[in-house]
PDB file of C-alpha atoms and ligand atoms in Angstrom:
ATOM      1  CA  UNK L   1      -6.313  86.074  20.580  1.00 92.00           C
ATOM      2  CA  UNK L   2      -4.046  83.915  18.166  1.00 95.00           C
ATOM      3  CA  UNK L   3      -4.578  81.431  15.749  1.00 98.00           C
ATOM      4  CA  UNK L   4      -2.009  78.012  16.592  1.00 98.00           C
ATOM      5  CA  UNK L   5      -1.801  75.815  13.414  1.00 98.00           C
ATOM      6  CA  UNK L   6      -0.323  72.313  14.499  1.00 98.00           C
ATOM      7  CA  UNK L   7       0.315  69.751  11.899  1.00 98.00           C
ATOM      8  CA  UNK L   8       3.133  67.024  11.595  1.00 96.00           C
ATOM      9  CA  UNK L   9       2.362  62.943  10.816  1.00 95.00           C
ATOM     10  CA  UNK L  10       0.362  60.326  11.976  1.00 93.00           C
ATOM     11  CA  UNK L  11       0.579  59.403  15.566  1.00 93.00           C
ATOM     12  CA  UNK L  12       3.029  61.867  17.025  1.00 94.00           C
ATOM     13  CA  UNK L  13       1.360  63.817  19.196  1.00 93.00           C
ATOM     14  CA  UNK L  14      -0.172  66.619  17.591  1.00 95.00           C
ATOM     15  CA  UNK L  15      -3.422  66.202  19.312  1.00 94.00           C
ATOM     16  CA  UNK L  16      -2.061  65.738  22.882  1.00 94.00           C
ATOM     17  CA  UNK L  17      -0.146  68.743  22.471  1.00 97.00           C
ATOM     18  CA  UNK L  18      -3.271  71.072  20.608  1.00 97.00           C
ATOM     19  CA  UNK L  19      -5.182  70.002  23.469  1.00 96.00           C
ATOM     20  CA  UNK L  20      -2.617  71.031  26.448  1.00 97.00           C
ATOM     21  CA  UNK L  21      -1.942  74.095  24.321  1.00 98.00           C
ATOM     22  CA  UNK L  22      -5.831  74.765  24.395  1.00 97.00           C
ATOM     23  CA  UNK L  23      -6.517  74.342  27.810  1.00 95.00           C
ATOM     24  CA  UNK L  24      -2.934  76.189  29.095  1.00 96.00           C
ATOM     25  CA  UNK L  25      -4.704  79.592  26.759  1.00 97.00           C
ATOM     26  CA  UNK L  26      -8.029  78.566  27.574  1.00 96.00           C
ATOM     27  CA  UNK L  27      -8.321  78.073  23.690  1.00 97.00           C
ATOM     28  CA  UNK L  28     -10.366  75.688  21.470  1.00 96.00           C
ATOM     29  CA  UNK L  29      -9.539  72.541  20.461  1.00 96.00           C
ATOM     30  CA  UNK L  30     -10.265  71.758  16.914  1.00 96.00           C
ATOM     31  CA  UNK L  31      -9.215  68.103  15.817  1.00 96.00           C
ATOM     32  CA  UNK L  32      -9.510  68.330  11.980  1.00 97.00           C
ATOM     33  CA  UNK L  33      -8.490  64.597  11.268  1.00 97.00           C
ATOM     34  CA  UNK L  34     -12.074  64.088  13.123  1.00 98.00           C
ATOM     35  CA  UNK L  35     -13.844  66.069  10.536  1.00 98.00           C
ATOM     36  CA  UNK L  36     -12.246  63.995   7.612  1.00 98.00           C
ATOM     37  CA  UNK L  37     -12.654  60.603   9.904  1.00 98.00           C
ATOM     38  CA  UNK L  38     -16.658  61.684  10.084  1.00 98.00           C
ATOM     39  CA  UNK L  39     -16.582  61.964   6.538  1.00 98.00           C
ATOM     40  CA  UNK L  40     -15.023  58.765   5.758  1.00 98.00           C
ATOM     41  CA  UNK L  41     -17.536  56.817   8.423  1.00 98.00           C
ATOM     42  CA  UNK L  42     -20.185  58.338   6.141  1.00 98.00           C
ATOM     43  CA  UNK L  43     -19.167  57.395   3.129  1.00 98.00           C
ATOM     44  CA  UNK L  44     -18.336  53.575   4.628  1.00 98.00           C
ATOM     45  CA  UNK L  45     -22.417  53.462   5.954  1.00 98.00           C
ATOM     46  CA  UNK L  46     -23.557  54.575   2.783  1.00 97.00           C
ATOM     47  CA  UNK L  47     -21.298  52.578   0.194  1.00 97.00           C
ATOM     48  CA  UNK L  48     -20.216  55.489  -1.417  1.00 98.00           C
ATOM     49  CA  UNK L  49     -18.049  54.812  -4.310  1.00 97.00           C
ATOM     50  CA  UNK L  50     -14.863  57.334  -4.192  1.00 97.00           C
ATOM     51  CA  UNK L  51     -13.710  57.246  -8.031  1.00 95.00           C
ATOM     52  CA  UNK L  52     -17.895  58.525  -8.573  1.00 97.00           C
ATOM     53  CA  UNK L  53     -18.176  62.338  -8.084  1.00 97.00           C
ATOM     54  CA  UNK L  54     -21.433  62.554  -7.781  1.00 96.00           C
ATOM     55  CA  UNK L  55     -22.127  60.188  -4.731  1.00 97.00           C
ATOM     56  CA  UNK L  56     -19.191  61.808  -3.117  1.00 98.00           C
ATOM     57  CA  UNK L  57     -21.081  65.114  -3.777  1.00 97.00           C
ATOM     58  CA  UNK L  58     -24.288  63.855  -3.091  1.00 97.00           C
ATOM     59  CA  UNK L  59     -23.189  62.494   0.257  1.00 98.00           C
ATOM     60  CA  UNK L  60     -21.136  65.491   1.150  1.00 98.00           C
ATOM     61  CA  UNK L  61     -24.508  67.436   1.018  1.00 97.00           C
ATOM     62  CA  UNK L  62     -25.666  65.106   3.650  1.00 98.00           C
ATOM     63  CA  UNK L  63     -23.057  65.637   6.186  1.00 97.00           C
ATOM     64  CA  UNK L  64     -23.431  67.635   8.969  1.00 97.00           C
ATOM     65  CA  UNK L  65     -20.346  67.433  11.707  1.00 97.00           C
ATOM     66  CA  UNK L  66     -19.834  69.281  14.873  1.00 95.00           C
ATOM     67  CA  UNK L  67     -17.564  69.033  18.379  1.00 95.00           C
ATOM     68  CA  UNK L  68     -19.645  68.734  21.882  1.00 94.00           C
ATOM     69  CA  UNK L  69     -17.702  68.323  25.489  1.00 91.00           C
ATOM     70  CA  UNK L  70     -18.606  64.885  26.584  1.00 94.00           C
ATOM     71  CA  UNK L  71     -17.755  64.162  30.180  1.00 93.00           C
ATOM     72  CA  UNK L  72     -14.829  66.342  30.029  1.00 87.00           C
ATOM     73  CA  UNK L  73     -13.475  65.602  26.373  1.00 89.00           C
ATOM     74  CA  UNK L  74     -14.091  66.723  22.957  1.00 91.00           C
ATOM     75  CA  UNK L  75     -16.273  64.467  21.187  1.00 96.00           C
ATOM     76  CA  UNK L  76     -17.194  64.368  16.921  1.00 97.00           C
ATOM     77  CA  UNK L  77     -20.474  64.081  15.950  1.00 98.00           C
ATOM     78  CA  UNK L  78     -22.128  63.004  13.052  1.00 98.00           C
ATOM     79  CA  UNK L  79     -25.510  64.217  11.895  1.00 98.00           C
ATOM     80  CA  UNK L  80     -26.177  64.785  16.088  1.00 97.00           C
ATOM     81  CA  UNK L  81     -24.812  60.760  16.988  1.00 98.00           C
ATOM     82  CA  UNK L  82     -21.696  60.491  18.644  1.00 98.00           C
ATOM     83  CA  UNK L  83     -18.951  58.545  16.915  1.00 98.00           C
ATOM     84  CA  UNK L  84     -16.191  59.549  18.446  1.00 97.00           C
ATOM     85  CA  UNK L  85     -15.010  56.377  19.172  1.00 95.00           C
ATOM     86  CA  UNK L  86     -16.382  54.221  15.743  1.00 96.00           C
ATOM     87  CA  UNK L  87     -14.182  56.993  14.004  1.00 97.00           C
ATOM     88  CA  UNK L  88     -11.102  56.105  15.742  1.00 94.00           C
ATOM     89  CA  UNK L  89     -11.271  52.246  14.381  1.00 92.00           C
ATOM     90  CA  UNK L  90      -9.012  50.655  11.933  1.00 91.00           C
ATOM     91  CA  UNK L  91     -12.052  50.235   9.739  1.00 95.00           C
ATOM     92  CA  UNK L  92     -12.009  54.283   9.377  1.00 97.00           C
ATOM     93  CA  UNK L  93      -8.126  54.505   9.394  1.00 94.00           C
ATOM     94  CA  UNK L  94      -7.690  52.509   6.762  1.00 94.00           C
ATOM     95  CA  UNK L  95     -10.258  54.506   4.588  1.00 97.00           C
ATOM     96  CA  UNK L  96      -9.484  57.992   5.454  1.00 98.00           C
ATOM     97  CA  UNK L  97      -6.115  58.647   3.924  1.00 97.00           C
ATOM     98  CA  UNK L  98      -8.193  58.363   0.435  1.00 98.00           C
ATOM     99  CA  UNK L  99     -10.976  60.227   1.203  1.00 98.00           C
ATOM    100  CA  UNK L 100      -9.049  63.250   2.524  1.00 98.00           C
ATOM    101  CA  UNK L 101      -6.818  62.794  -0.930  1.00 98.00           C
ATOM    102  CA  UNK L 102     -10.401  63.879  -2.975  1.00 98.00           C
ATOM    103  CA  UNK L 103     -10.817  67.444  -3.148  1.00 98.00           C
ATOM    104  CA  UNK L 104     -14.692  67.525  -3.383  1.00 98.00           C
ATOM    105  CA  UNK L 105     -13.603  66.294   0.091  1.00 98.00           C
ATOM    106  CA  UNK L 106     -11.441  69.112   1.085  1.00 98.00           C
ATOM    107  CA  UNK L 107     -13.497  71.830  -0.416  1.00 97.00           C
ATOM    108  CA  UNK L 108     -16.463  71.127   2.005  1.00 97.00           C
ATOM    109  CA  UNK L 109     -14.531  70.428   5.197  1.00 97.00           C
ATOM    110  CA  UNK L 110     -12.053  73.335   4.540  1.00 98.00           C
ATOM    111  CA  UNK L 111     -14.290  76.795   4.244  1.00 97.00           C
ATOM    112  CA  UNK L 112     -15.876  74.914   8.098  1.00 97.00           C
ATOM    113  CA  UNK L 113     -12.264  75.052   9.399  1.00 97.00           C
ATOM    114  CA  UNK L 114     -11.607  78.754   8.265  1.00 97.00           C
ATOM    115  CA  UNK L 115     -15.033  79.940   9.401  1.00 97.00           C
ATOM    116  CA  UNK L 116     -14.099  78.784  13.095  1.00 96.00           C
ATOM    117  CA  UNK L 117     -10.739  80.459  12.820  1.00 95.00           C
ATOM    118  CA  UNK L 118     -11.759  83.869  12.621  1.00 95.00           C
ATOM    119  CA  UNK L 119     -12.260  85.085  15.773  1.00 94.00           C
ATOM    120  CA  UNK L 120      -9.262  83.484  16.364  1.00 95.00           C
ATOM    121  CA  UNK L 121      -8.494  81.531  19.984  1.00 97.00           C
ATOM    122  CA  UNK L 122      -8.491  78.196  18.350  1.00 98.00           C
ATOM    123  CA  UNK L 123      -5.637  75.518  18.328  1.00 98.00           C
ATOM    124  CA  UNK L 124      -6.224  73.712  15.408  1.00 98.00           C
ATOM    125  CA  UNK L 125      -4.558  69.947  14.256  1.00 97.00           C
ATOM    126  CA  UNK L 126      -4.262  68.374  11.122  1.00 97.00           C
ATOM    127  CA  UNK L 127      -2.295  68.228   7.845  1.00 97.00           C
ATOM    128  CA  UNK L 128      -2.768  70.996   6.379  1.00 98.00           C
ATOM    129  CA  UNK L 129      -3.329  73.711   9.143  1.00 98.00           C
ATOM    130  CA  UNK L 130      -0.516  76.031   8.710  1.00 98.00           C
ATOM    131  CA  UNK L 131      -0.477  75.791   4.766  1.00 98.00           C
ATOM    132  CA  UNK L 132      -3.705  76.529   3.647  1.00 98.00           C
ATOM    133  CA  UNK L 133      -6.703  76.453   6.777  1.00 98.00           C
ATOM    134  CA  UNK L 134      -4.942  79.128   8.751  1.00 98.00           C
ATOM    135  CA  UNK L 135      -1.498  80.600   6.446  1.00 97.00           C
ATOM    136  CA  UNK L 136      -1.609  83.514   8.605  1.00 97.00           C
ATOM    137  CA  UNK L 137      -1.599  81.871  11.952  1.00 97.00           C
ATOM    138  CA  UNK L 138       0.581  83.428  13.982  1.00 97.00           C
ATOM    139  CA  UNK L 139       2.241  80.512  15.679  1.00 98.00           C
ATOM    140  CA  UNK L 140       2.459  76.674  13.837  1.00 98.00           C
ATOM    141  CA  UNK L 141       4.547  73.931  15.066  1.00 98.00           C
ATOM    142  CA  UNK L 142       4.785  70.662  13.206  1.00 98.00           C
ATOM    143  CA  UNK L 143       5.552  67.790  15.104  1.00 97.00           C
ATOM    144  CA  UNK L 144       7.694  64.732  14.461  1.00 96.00           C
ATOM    145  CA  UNK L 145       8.484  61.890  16.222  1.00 96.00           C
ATOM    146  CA  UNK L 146      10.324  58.278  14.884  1.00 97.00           C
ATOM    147  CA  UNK L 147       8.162  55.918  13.256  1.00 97.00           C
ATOM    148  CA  UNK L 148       8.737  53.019  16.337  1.00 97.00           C
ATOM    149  CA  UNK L 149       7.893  55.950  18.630  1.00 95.00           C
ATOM    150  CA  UNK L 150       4.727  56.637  16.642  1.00 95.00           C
ATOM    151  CA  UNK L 151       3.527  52.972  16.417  1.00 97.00           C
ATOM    152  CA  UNK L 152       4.002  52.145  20.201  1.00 95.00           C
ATOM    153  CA  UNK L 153       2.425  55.220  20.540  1.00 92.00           C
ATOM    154  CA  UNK L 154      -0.749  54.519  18.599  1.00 93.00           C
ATOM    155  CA  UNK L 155      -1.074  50.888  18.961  1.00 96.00           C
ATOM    156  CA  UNK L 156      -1.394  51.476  22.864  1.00 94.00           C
ATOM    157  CA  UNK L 157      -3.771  54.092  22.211  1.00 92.00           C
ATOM    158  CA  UNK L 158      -6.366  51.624  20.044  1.00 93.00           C
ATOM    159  CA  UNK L 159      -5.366  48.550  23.044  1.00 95.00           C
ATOM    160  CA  UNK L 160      -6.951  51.127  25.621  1.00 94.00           C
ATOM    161  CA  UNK L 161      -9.675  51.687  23.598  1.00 91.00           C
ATOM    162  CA  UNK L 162     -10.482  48.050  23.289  1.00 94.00           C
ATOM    163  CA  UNK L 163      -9.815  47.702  19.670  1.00 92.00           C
ATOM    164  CA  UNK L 164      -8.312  44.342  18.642  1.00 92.00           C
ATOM    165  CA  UNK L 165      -5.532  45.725  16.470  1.00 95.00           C
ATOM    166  CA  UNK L 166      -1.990  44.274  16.257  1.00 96.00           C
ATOM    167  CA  UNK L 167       1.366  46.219  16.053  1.00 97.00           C
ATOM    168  CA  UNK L 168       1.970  45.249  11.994  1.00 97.00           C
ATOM    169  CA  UNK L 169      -1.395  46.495  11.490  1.00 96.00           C
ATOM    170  CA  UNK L 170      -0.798  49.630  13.221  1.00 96.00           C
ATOM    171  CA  UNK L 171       2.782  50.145  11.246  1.00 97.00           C
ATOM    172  CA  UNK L 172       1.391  49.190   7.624  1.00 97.00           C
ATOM    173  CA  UNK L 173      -1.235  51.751   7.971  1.00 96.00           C
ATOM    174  CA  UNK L 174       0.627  54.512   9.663  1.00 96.00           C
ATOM    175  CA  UNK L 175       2.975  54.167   6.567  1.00 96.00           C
ATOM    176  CA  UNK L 176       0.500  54.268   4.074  1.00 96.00           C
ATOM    177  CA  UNK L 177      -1.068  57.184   5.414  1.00 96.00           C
ATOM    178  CA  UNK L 178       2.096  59.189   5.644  1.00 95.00           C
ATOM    179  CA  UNK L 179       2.512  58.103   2.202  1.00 96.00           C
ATOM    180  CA  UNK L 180      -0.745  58.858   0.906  1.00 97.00           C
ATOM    181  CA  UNK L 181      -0.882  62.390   2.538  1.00 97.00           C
ATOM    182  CA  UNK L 182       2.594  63.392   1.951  1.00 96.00           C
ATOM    183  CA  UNK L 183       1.906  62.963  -1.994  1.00 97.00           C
ATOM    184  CA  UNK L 184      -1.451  63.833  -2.744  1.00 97.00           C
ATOM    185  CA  UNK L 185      -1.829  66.555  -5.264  1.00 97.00           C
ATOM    186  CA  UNK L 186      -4.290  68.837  -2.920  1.00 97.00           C
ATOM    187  CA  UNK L 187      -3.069  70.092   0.325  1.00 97.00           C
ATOM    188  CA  UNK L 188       0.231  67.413   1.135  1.00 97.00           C
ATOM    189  CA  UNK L 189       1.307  67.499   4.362  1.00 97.00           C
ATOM    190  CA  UNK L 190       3.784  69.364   4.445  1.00 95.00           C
ATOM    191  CA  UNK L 191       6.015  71.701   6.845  1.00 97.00           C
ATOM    192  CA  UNK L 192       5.218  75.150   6.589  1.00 98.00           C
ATOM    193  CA  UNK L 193       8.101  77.835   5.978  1.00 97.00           C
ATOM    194  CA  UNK L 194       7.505  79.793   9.118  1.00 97.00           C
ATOM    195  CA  UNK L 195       6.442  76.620  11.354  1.00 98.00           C
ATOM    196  CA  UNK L 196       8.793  75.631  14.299  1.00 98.00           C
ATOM    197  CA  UNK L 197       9.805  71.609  14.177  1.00 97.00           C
ATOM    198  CA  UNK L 198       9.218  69.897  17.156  1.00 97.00           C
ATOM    199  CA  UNK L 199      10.703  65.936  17.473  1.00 96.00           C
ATOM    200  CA  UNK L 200       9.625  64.682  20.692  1.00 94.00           C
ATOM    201  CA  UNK L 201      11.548  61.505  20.105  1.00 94.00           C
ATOM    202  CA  UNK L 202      14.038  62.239  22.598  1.00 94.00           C
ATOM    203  CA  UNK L 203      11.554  63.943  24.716  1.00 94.00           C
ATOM    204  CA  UNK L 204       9.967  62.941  27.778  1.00 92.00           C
ATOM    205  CA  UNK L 205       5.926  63.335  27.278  1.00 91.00           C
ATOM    206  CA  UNK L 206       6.033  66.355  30.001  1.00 95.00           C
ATOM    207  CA  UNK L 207       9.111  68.232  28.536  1.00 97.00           C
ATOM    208  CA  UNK L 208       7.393  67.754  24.970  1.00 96.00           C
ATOM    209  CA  UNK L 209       4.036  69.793  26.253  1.00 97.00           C
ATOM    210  CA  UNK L 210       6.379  72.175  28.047  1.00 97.00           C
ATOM    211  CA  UNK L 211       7.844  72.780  24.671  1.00 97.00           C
ATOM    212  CA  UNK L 212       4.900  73.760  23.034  1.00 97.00           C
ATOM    213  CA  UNK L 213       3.395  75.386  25.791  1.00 97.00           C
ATOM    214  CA  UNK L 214       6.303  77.563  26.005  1.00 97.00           C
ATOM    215  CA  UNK L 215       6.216  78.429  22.334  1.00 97.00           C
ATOM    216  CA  UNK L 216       3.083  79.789  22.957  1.00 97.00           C
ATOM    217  CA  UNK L 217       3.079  81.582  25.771  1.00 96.00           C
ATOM    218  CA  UNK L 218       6.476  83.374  24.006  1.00 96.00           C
ATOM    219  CA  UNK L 219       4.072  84.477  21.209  1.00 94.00           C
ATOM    220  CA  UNK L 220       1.614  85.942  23.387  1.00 93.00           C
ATOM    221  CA  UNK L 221       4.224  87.626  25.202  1.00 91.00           C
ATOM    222  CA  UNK L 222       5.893  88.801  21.897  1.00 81.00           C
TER     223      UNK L 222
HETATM  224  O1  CDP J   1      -4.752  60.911  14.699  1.00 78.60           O
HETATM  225  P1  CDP J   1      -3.949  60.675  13.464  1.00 78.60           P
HETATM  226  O2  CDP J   1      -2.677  61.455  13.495  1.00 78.60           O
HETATM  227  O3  CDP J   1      -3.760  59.247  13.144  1.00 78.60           O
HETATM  228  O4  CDP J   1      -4.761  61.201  12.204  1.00 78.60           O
HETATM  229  P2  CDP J   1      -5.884  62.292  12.168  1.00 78.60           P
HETATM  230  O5  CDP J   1      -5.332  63.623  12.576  1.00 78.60           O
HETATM  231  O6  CDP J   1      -7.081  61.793  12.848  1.00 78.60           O
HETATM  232  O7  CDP J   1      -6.180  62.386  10.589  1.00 78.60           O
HETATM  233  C1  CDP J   1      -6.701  61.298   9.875  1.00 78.60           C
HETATM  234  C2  CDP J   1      -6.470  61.524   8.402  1.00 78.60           C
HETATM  235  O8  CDP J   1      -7.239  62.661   7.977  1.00 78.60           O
HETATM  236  C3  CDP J   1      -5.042  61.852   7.983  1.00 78.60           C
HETATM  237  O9  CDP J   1      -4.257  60.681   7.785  1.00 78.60           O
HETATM  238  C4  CDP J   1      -5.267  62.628   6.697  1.00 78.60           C
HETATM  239  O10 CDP J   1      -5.473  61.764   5.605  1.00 78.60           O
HETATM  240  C5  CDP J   1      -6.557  63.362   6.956  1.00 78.60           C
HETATM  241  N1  CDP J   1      -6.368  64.757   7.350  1.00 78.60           N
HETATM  242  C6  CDP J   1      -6.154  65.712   6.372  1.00 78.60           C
HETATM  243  O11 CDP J   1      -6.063  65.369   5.195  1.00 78.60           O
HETATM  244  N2  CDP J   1      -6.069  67.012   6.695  1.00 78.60           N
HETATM  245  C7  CDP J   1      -6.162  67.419   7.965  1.00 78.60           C
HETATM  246  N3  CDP J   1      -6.091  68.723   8.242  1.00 78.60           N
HETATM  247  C8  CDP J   1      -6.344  66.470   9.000  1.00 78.60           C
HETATM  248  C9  CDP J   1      -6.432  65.134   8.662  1.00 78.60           C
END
């Protein structure tokens, strides 16, 4: 069994397409910007101050995060509640970009990520997945798509969800967060030398999963 490192921008697909991957291989599904969006919900309940170390330590102590099937889909869970859909809010996105920027941050969640890599069978999504979680892994794809694209994409997502977001709101913080995560000193987002680009801009939502699938299965079959 392989290791699949998927990382790429906000909002353009990564998830839907480590999920399909996942369930074409019979894989898990790890959804690393959950772990940092668990985090961040933390620190919002608590007040923690993110320039003070030590209440970012101390509340990094008291952090417990895991993944349970709910009904069919993967939820996050926070010290045993289910937030997986408080961490999905605006209130959450507009926090997380800076609290995945502190490395206190990144050196809890991180060692986690490895840990469930190394049995390998996991398809993993984030920022950071084929640079430093899994630099060996033997496939990683990071996905692009326009920044319109990306918005539509993501402001229909939160609309379904029933969160009262508008389109400007969506678009300021998808920029910021690109910005924020492309720059940061630990871990930027970046594209890995050996990963494969994949734009789905010009691609239909079907041939886009194809795509990956196909990568896959091409790996597996050497
Ligand atoms: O779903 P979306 O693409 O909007 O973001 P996400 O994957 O849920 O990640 C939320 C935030 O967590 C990102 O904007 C990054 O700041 C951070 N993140 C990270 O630093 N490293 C990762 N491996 C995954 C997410």
């Amino acid at each position: 069994m392989i290791n699949i490192a998927i990382d790429g921008y906000s909002a353009c697909g990564k998830s839907t397409l480590a999920k399909a991957i996942a369930s074409e291989l019979d894989y898990r599904f790890i959804d690393t910007g959950a772990m940092y969006r668990a985090v961040t919900l933390y620190f919002i309940r608590q007040g923690v101050s993110l320039g003070v170390a030590d209440e970012v330590a101390k509340s990094l102590g008291e952090i417990d995060i895991d993944f349970a099937n709910v009904e069919g889909r993967n939820h996050t869970f926070l010290n045993g509640e289910d937030v997986e859909d408080e961490i999905r809010g605006m209130a959450v996105g507009q926090m997380v970009s800076p609290v995945a920027a502190i490395s206190a941050v990144r050196r809890y969640i991180v060692p986690q990520q490895k840990k469930m890599g190394l049995k390998g069978g996991v398809v993993m999504d984030g920022r950071d997945i084929g640079t430093v979680v899994f630099p060996n892994a033997e496939l990683k794809i990071f996905v692009t798509a326009d920044m319109d694209i990306r918005v539509k994409r993501r402001l229909s997502e939160l609309l379904e969800q029933g969160k009262q977001v508008t389109e400007a709101e969506v678009r300021a913080n998808l920029l910021e967060r690109d910005h924020i995560d492309s720059t940061r000193a630990d871990s930027p987002l970046k594209q890995a030398e050996d990963a494969i680009l994949l734009d789905n801009s010009k691609l239909s939502f079907q041939e886009f999963i194809d795509r990956g699938i196909a990568l896959a299965k091409e790996k597996l079959n050497g």
